[in-house]
Amino acid sequence: MSGSTVGSDRHRAVTNMGVKIMTAPAPGPQDPAQQSEPQATEPQLDVVRRRRSELRAAMADLEAAMATPAGPDPAGWLQGVRDRVEKLRTALDRHVGVHEGPDSFHADVVRHQPHLAARVQWLQRDHTRLSDALGSVERELDSATPADESMDQVRALGTDVLHLFVRHRQRGADVVWEAFNYDVGGET
C-alpha cells in the first residue's frame, strides 16, 4: 500500500489516497509470511463503506419524510414515507449482498478472526430482524389511510426501524474495528 505512515510502536495510521487506516502491529515474528493478522483489502473495505453510507442516507431520508407534517397532504405524506421505506429496503438488500454468503465480507471476517463468529452471526440475524421490521412498516403503510390514526402508527414503527438500523450499524462498525482495526465510518 502506498501512502504515508505516522504513529507509535503500538499503533500506526496509514494514509492512502485520503483514507486513514489505523493498524496495530501483529504479535510475533515480523516476517510477513509468519504473521497471522488479517488484512482486509482496500477494495473490500471500500465496498463495505459504500453500502454503509447508502444505509445511512436511506435512513436519513426516511427520518426526514416521517418528520414532515402530514397535515397539508396526508396522502402525499404516506406516499413519501412509502418511497423512503422502499429505498431503505433496497439499501438493506445491497448491504446484505455484500455481508452474507460464502464469499462475503462476513465470511472473510470469520475466516481470519474465528473468535468473531458469534458476533457476525448476530449481525446476520439482525439482517432478518431489520427486514421483518421494514415489512411491518410496509404492511402498516398498505393499510393506512389519510383520514385515520394509522399515520401515527407508521411514524412509531418507522422510528423503531431507524433505531434498529442505528444499532446494527454500530455493532457492524465494532466488528470491523475489532477484525481489522479499521474505522469503516460511512458518513461520507
PDB file of N, CA, C and O in Angstrom, residues 110-151:
ATOM      1  N   VAL A 110     -14.845 -14.036   9.563  1.00  0.00           N
ATOM      2  CA  VAL A 110     -14.836 -15.268  10.352  1.00  0.00           C
ATOM      3  C   VAL A 110     -13.636 -16.146   9.988  1.00  0.00           C
ATOM      4  O   VAL A 110     -13.025 -16.759  10.868  1.00  0.00           O
ATOM      5  N   ARG A 111     -13.278 -16.194   8.714  1.00  0.00           N
ATOM      6  CA  ARG A 111     -12.103 -16.969   8.300  1.00  0.00           C
ATOM      7  C   ARG A 111     -10.829 -16.467   8.980  1.00  0.00           C
ATOM      8  O   ARG A 111      -9.990 -17.243   9.406  1.00  0.00           O
ATOM      9  N   HIS A 112     -10.695 -15.155   9.066  1.00  0.00           N
ATOM     10  CA  HIS A 112      -9.475 -14.565   9.615  1.00  0.00           C
ATOM     11  C   HIS A 112      -9.531 -14.317  11.115  1.00  0.00           C
ATOM     12  O   HIS A 112      -8.479 -14.232  11.751  1.00  0.00           O
ATOM     13  N   GLN A 113     -10.723 -14.176  11.658  1.00  0.00           N
ATOM     14  CA  GLN A 113     -10.893 -13.898  13.090  1.00  0.00           C
ATOM     15  C   GLN A 113     -12.023 -14.777  13.628  1.00  0.00           C
ATOM     16  O   GLN A 113     -13.116 -14.296  13.927  1.00  0.00           O
ATOM     17  N   PRO A 114     -11.789 -16.092  13.777  1.00  0.00           N
ATOM     18  CA  PRO A 114     -12.860 -17.002  14.195  1.00  0.00           C
ATOM     19  C   PRO A 114     -13.529 -16.629  15.516  1.00  0.00           C
ATOM     20  O   PRO A 114     -14.694 -16.942  15.735  1.00  0.00           O
ATOM     21  N   HIS A 115     -12.808 -15.915  16.384  1.00  0.00           N
ATOM     22  CA  HIS A 115     -13.404 -15.522  17.665  1.00  0.00           C
ATOM     23  C   HIS A 115     -14.560 -14.536  17.475  1.00  0.00           C
ATOM     24  O   HIS A 115     -15.349 -14.332  18.398  1.00  0.00           O
ATOM     25  N   LEU A 116     -14.701 -13.958  16.274  1.00  0.00           N
ATOM     26  CA  LEU A 116     -15.805 -13.021  15.999  1.00  0.00           C
ATOM     27  C   LEU A 116     -17.022 -13.707  15.384  1.00  0.00           C
ATOM     28  O   LEU A 116     -17.997 -13.041  15.045  1.00  0.00           O
ATOM     29  N   ALA A 117     -16.990 -15.025  15.261  1.00  0.00           N
ATOM     30  CA  ALA A 117     -18.075 -15.755  14.589  1.00  0.00           C
ATOM     31  C   ALA A 117     -19.440 -15.484  15.231  1.00  0.00           C
ATOM     32  O   ALA A 117     -20.429 -15.269  14.515  1.00  0.00           O
ATOM     33  N   ALA A 118     -19.512 -15.490  16.542  1.00  0.00           N
ATOM     34  CA  ALA A 118     -20.812 -15.269  17.204  1.00  0.00           C
ATOM     35  C   ALA A 118     -21.332 -13.862  16.933  1.00  0.00           C
ATOM     36  O   ALA A 118     -22.533 -13.672  16.706  1.00  0.00           O
ATOM     37  N   ARG A 119     -20.440 -12.887  16.929  1.00  0.00           N
ATOM     38  CA  ARG A 119     -20.875 -11.508  16.658  1.00  0.00           C
ATOM     39  C   ARG A 119     -21.319 -11.346  15.205  1.00  0.00           C
ATOM     40  O   ARG A 119     -22.273 -10.622  14.922  1.00  0.00           O
ATOM     41  N   VAL A 120     -20.635 -12.030  14.286  1.00  0.00           N
ATOM     42  CA  VAL A 120     -21.029 -11.993  12.878  1.00  0.00           C
ATOM     43  C   VAL A 120     -22.389 -12.666  12.708  1.00  0.00           C
ATOM     44  O   VAL A 120     -23.256 -12.157  11.984  1.00  0.00           O
ATOM     45  N   GLN A 121     -22.603 -13.788  13.378  1.00  0.00           N
ATOM     46  CA  GLN A 121     -23.912 -14.453  13.306  1.00  0.00           C
ATOM     47  C   GLN A 121     -25.011 -13.532  13.830  1.00  0.00           C
ATOM     48  O   GLN A 121     -26.110 -13.500  13.279  1.00  0.00           O
ATOM     49  N   TRP A 122     -24.713 -12.799  14.889  1.00  0.00           N
ATOM     50  CA  TRP A 122     -25.682 -11.845  15.430  1.00  0.00           C
ATOM     51  C   TRP A 122     -26.036 -10.795  14.370  1.00  0.00           C
ATOM     52  O   TRP A 122     -27.195 -10.475  14.157  1.00  0.00           O
ATOM     53  N   LEU A 123     -25.012 -10.262  13.699  1.00  0.00           N
ATOM     54  CA  LEU A 123     -25.249  -9.262  12.654  1.00  0.00           C
ATOM     55  C   LEU A 123     -26.100  -9.845  11.524  1.00  0.00           C
ATOM     56  O   LEU A 123     -26.994  -9.180  10.998  1.00  0.00           O
ATOM     57  N   GLN A 124     -25.848 -11.093  11.169  1.00  0.00           N
ATOM     58  CA  GLN A 124     -26.621 -11.707  10.097  1.00  0.00           C
ATOM     59  C   GLN A 124     -28.061 -11.961  10.533  1.00  0.00           C
ATOM     60  O   GLN A 124     -28.983 -11.763   9.735  1.00  0.00           O
ATOM     61  N   ARG A 125     -28.268 -12.358  11.771  1.00  0.00           N
ATOM     62  CA  ARG A 125     -29.650 -12.484  12.275  1.00  0.00           C
ATOM     63  C   ARG A 125     -30.314 -11.114  12.313  1.00  0.00           C
ATOM     64  O   ARG A 125     -31.517 -10.985  12.084  1.00  0.00           O
ATOM     65  N   ASP A 126     -29.515 -10.102  12.608  1.00  0.00           N
ATOM     66  CA  ASP A 126     -30.009  -8.729  12.605  1.00  0.00           C
ATOM     67  C   ASP A 126     -30.578  -8.358  11.238  1.00  0.00           C
ATOM     68  O   ASP A 126     -31.562  -7.628  11.149  1.00  0.00           O
ATOM     69  N   HIS A 127     -29.960  -8.845  10.162  1.00  0.00           N
ATOM     70  CA  HIS A 127     -30.469  -8.551   8.817  1.00  0.00           C
ATOM     71  C   HIS A 127     -31.909  -9.031   8.673  1.00  0.00           C
ATOM     72  O   HIS A 127     -32.747  -8.331   8.093  1.00  0.00           O
ATOM     73  N   THR A 128     -32.205 -10.208   9.209  1.00  0.00           N
ATOM     74  CA  THR A 128     -33.580 -10.725   9.163  1.00  0.00           C
ATOM     75  C   THR A 128     -34.505  -9.860  10.005  1.00  0.00           C
ATOM     76  O   THR A 128     -35.616  -9.526   9.581  1.00  0.00           O
ATOM     77  N   ARG A 129     -34.041  -9.469  11.191  1.00  0.00           N
ATOM     78  CA  ARG A 129     -34.870  -8.601  12.047  1.00  0.00           C
ATOM     79  C   ARG A 129     -35.144  -7.262  11.365  1.00  0.00           C
ATOM     80  O   ARG A 129     -36.267  -6.737  11.425  1.00  0.00           O
ATOM     81  N   LEU A 130     -34.132  -6.702  10.713  1.00  0.00           N
ATOM     82  CA  LEU A 130     -34.314  -5.423  10.012  1.00  0.00           C
ATOM     83  C   LEU A 130     -35.315  -5.575   8.865  1.00  0.00           C
ATOM     84  O   LEU A 130     -36.191  -4.727   8.680  1.00  0.00           O
ATOM     85  N   SER A 131     -35.195  -6.646   8.115  1.00  0.00           N
ATOM     86  CA  SER A 131     -36.121  -6.887   7.011  1.00  0.00           C
ATOM     87  C   SER A 131     -37.547  -7.069   7.522  1.00  0.00           C
ATOM     88  O   SER A 131     -38.497  -6.519   6.957  1.00  0.00           O
ATOM     89  N   ASP A 132     -37.692  -7.832   8.603  1.00  0.00           N
ATOM     90  CA  ASP A 132     -39.019  -8.038   9.194  1.00  0.00           C
ATOM     91  C   ASP A 132     -39.615  -6.727   9.700  1.00  0.00           C
ATOM     92  O   ASP A 132     -40.807  -6.470   9.534  1.00  0.00           O
ATOM     93  N   ALA A 133     -38.779  -5.897  10.316  1.00  0.00           N
ATOM     94  CA  ALA A 133     -39.257  -4.609  10.832  1.00  0.00           C
ATOM     95  C   ALA A 133     -39.693  -3.701   9.677  1.00  0.00           C
ATOM     96  O   ALA A 133     -40.729  -3.018   9.771  1.00  0.00           O
ATOM     97  N   LEU A 134     -38.932  -3.702   8.596  1.00  0.00           N
ATOM     98  CA  LEU A 134     -39.362  -2.930   7.418  1.00  0.00           C
ATOM     99  C   LEU A 134     -40.677  -3.475   6.880  1.00  0.00           C
ATOM    100  O   LEU A 134     -41.544  -2.704   6.449  1.00  0.00           O
ATOM    101  N   GLY A 135     -40.849  -4.791   6.906  1.00  0.00           N
ATOM    102  CA  GLY A 135     -42.108  -5.403   6.479  1.00  0.00           C
ATOM    103  C   GLY A 135     -43.288  -4.917   7.309  1.00  0.00           C
ATOM    104  O   GLY A 135     -44.381  -4.692   6.774  1.00  0.00           O
ATOM    105  N   SER A 136     -43.076  -4.741   8.610  1.00  0.00           N
ATOM    106  CA  SER A 136     -44.141  -4.219   9.480  1.00  0.00           C
ATOM    107  C   SER A 136     -44.543  -2.809   9.064  1.00  0.00           C
ATOM    108  O   SER A 136     -45.733  -2.472   9.028  1.00  0.00           O
ATOM    109  N   VAL A 137     -43.557  -1.971   8.751  1.00  0.00           N
ATOM    110  CA  VAL A 137     -43.866  -0.612   8.301  1.00  0.00           C
ATOM    111  C   VAL A 137     -44.599  -0.662   6.962  1.00  0.00           C
ATOM    112  O   VAL A 137     -45.587   0.056   6.758  1.00  0.00           O
ATOM    113  N   GLU A 138     -44.135  -1.521   6.072  1.00  0.00           N
ATOM    114  CA  GLU A 138     -44.785  -1.639   4.754  1.00  0.00           C
ATOM    115  C   GLU A 138     -46.243  -2.085   4.890  1.00  0.00           C
ATOM    116  O   GLU A 138     -47.128  -1.532   4.227  1.00  0.00           O
ATOM    117  N   ARG A 139     -46.493  -3.063   5.761  1.00  0.00           N
ATOM    118  CA  ARG A 139     -47.877  -3.521   5.978  1.00  0.00           C
ATOM    119  C   ARG A 139     -48.740  -2.402   6.560  1.00  0.00           C
ATOM    120  O   ARG A 139     -49.896  -2.231   6.176  1.00  0.00           O
ATOM    121  N   GLU A 140     -48.165  -1.653   7.501  1.00  0.00           N
ATOM    122  CA  GLU A 140     -48.920  -0.536   8.083  1.00  0.00           C
ATOM    123  C   GLU A 140     -49.204   0.522   7.028  1.00  0.00           C
ATOM    124  O   GLU A 140     -50.305   1.085   6.975  1.00  0.00           O
ATOM    125  N   LEU A 141     -48.236   0.794   6.180  1.00  0.00           N
ATOM    126  CA  LEU A 141     -48.448   1.753   5.085  1.00  0.00           C
ATOM    127  C   LEU A 141     -49.538   1.269   4.119  1.00  0.00           C
ATOM    128  O   LEU A 141     -50.337   2.065   3.632  1.00  0.00           O
ATOM    129  N   ASP A 142     -49.568  -0.025   3.857  1.00  0.00           N
ATOM    130  CA  ASP A 142     -50.577  -0.582   2.944  1.00  0.00           C
ATOM    131  C   ASP A 142     -51.988  -0.417   3.485  1.00  0.00           C
ATOM    132  O   ASP A 142     -52.936  -0.271   2.712  1.00  0.00           O
ATOM    133  N   SER A 143     -52.132  -0.439   4.803  1.00  0.00           N
ATOM    134  CA  SER A 143     -53.470  -0.323   5.383  1.00  0.00           C
ATOM    135  C   SER A 143     -53.793   1.098   5.858  1.00  0.00           C
ATOM    136  O   SER A 143     -54.932   1.376   6.227  1.00  0.00           O
ATOM    137  N   ALA A 144     -52.821   1.982   5.842  1.00  0.00           N
ATOM    138  CA  ALA A 144     -53.021   3.349   6.346  1.00  0.00           C
ATOM    139  C   ALA A 144     -53.861   4.166   5.376  1.00  0.00           C
ATOM    140  O   ALA A 144     -53.778   4.002   4.159  1.00  0.00           O
ATOM    141  N   THR A 145     -54.674   5.012   5.958  1.00  0.00           N
ATOM    142  CA  THR A 145     -55.443   5.967   5.158  1.00  0.00           C
ATOM    143  C   THR A 145     -55.182   7.358   5.723  1.00  0.00           C
ATOM    144  O   THR A 145     -54.914   7.513   6.920  1.00  0.00           O
ATOM    145  N   PRO A 146     -55.274   8.367   4.876  1.00  0.00           N
ATOM    146  CA  PRO A 146     -55.010   9.735   5.346  1.00  0.00           C
ATOM    147  C   PRO A 146     -55.978  10.208   6.423  1.00  0.00           C
ATOM    148  O   PRO A 146     -55.665  11.155   7.143  1.00  0.00           O
ATOM    149  N   ALA A 147     -57.107   9.539   6.557  1.00  0.00           N
ATOM    150  CA  ALA A 147     -58.128  10.028   7.476  1.00  0.00           C
ATOM    151  C   ALA A 147     -58.106   9.349   8.837  1.00  0.00           C
ATOM    152  O   ALA A 147     -58.912   9.684   9.686  1.00  0.00           O
ATOM    153  N   ASP A 148     -57.217   8.399   9.069  1.00  0.00           N
ATOM    154  CA  ASP A 148     -57.245   7.721  10.366  1.00  0.00           C
ATOM    155  C   ASP A 148     -55.933   7.913  11.123  1.00  0.00           C
ATOM    156  O   ASP A 148     -55.032   8.602  10.674  1.00  0.00           O
ATOM    157  N   GLU A 149     -55.867   7.290  12.289  1.00  0.00           N
ATOM    158  CA  GLU A 149     -54.703   7.458  13.153  1.00  0.00           C
ATOM    159  C   GLU A 149     -53.549   6.530  12.789  1.00  0.00           C
ATOM    160  O   GLU A 149     -52.532   6.502  13.471  1.00  0.00           O
ATOM    161  N   SER A 150     -53.690   5.796  11.709  1.00  0.00           N
ATOM    162  CA  SER A 150     -52.639   4.851  11.335  1.00  0.00           C
ATOM    163  C   SER A 150     -51.344   5.566  10.947  1.00  0.00           C
ATOM    164  O   SER A 150     -50.269   4.969  10.987  1.00  0.00           O
ATOM    165  N   MET A 151     -51.440   6.835  10.596  1.00  0.00           N
ATOM    166  CA  MET A 151     -50.227   7.584  10.262  1.00  0.00           C
ATOM    167  C   MET A 151     -49.321   7.700  11.489  1.00  0.00           C
ATOM    168  O   MET A 151     -48.097   7.638  11.373  1.00  0.00           O
TER     169      MET A 151
END
